[in-house]
Short mmCIF file of C-alpha atoms in Angstrom, two decimals:
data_model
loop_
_atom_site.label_atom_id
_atom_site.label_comp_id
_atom_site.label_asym_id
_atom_site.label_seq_id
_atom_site.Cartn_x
_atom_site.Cartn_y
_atom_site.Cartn_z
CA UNK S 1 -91.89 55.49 -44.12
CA UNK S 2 -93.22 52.13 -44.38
CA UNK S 3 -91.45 51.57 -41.09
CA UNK S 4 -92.75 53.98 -39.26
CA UNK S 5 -96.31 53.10 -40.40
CA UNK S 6 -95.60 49.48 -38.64
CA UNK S 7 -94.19 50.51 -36.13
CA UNK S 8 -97.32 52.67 -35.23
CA UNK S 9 -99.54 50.17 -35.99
CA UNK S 10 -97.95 47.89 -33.27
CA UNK S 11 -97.86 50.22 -31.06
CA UNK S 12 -101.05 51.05 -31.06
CA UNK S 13 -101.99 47.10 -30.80
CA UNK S 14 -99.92 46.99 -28.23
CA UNK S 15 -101.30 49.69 -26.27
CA UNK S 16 -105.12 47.97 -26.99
CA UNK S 17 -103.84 44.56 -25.75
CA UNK S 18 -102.57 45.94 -22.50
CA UNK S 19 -105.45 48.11 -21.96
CA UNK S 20 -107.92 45.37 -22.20
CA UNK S 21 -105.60 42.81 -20.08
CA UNK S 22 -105.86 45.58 -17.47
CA UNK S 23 -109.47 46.11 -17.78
CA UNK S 24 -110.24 41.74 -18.00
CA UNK S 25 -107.75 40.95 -14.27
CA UNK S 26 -109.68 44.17 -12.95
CA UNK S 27 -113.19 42.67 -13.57
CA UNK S 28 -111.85 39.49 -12.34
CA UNK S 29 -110.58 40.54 -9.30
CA UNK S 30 -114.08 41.39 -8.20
CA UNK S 31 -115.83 38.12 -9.65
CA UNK S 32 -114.02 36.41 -7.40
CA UNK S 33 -114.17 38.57 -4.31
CA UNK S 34 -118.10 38.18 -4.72
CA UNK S 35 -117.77 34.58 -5.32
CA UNK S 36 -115.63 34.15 -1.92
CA UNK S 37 -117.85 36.13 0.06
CA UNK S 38 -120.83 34.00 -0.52
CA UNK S 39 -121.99 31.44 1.98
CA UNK S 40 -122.99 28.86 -0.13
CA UNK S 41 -121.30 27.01 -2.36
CA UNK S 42 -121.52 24.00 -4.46
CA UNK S 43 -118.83 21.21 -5.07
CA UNK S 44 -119.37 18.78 -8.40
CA UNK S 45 -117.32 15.54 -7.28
CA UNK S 46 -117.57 13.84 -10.79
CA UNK S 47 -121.27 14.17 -11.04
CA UNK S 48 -122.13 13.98 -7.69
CA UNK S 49 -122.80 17.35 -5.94
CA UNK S 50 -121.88 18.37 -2.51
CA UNK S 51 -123.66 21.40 -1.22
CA UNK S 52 -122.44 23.15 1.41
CA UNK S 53 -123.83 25.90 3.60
CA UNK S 54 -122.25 28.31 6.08
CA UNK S 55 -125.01 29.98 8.83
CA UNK S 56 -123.28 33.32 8.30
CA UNK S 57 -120.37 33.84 6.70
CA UNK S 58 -116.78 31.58 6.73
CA UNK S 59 -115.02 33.95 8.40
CA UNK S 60 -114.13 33.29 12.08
CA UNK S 61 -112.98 36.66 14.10
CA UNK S 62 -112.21 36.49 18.07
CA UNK S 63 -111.04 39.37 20.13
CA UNK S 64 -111.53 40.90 23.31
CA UNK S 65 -114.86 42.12 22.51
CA UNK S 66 -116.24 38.66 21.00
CA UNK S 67 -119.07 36.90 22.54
CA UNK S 68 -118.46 33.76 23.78
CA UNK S 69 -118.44 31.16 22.80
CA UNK S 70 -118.63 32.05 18.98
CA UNK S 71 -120.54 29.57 16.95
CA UNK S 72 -120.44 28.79 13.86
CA UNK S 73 -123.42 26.28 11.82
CA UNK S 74 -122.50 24.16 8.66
CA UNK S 75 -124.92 22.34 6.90
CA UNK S 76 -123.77 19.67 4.36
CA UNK S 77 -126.12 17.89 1.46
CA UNK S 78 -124.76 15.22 -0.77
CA UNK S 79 -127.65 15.29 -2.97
CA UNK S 80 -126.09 12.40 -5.60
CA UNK S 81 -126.32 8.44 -5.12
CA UNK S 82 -122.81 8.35 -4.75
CA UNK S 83 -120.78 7.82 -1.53
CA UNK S 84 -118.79 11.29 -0.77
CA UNK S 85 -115.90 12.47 1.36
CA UNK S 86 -114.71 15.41 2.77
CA UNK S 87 -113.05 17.63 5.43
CA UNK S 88 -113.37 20.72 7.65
CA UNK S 89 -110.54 22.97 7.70
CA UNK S 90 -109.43 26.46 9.08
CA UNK S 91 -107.11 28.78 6.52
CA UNK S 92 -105.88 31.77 6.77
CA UNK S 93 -105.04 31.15 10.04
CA UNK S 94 -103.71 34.59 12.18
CA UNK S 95 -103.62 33.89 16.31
CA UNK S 96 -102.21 36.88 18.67
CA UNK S 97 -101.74 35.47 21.91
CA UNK S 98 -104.59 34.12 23.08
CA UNK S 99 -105.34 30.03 23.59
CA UNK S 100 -109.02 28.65 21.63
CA UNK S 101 -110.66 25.85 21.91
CA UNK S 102 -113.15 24.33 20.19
CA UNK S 103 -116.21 22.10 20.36
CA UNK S 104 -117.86 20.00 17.24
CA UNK S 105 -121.16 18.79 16.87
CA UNK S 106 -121.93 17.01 14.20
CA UNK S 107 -126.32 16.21 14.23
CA UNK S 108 -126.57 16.92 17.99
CA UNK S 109 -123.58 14.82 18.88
CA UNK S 110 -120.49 16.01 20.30
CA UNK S 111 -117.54 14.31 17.80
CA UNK S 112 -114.57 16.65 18.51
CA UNK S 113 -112.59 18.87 21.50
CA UNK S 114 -109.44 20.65 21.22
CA UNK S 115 -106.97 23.61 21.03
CA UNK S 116 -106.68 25.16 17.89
CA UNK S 117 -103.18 25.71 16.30
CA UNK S 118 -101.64 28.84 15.22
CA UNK S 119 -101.52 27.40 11.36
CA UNK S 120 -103.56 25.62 9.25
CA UNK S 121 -105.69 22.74 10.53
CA UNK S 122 -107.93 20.18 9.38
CA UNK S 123 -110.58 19.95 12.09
CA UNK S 124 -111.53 17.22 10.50
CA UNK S 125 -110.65 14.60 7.70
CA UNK S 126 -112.00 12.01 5.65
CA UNK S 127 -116.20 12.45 7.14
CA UNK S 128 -118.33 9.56 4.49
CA UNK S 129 -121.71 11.25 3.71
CA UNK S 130 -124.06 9.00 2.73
CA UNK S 131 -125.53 9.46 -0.84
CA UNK S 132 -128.87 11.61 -0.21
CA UNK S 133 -128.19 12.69 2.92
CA UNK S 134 -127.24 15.70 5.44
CA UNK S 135 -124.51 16.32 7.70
CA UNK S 136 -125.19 19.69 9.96
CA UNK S 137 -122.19 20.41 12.13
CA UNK S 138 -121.91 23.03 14.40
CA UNK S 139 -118.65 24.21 16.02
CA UNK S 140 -118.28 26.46 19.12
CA UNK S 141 -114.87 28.57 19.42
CA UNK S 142 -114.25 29.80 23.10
CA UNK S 143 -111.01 31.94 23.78
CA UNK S 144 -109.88 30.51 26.92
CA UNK S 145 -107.09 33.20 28.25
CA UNK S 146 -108.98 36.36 27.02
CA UNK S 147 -105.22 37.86 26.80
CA UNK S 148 -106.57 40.77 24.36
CA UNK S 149 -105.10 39.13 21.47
CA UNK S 150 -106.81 38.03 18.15
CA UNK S 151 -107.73 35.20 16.15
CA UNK S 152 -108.94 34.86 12.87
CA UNK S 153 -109.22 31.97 10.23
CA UNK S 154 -111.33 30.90 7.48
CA UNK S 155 -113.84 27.85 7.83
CA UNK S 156 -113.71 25.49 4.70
CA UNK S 157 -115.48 22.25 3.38
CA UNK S 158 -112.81 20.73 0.82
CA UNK S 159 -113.92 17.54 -1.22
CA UNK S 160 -112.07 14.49 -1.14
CA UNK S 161 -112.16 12.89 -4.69
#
């Protein structure tokens, strides 16, 4: 009897720790899903805090029916009086036929021309930001065979420590 009595007592523990497991990577799942979907974000290098701001959203999405060229506006604060580094890169990276190119300004200044890949690609690496300063870079994606195809990536600032 005694057995039985632990054995439903375990169960039933059991049961409780797999029901609130569930429950916890359920509520997580959508934490995060908001937290990716916001456009700004906030990167804490040490103490030293890079801010970084996307015009719209960080998803970049070219078909047929896209305007172009599609442009896309980041604005980047290093609000600390320490020296920072960082890069610009595309994830997520899907490309259906088609051949884009793209155009960076960085402060009014064109820095950067080129074909994008169909992976993966720092657009660039290693940009110095000046402690109290602001880098605003905007990048223009033109689809230049209009094939029908698609293209879609994720824009991302990644510290360099």
């Amino acid at each position: 009897m005694n057995k039985k009595r632990s054995f439903i007592i375990i169960s039933i523990l059991l049961f409780f720790t797999f029901g609130v497991s569930v429950v916890s990577s359920v509520l997580s799942f959508y934490s995060i899903k908001l937290v990716t979907e916001d456009t700004n974000t906030k990167t804490s290098i040490y103490t030293a805090n890079l801010y970084v701001t996307y015009d719209d959203n960080k998803q970049i999405t070219i078909n047929s029916n896209t305007t172009s060229p599609l442009t896309k506006t980041i604005t980047i604060e290093n609000d600390s009086d320490k020296e920072l580094k960082y890069r610009v890169e595309l994830t997520n990276v899907a490309n259906i036929l088609d051949t884009i190119s793209y155009s960076i300004t960085k402060n009014d200044e064109v820095i950067k021309t080129d074909n994008l890949t169909n992976k993966d690609i720092n657009l660039l690496e290693d940009i110095t930001i000046s402690p109290n300063s602001t880098d605003i870079y905007t990048i223009s994606f033109t689809n230049t065979t209009n094939l029908g195809g698609l293209y879609s990536a994720t824009l991302k600032v990644e510290a360099n420590v």
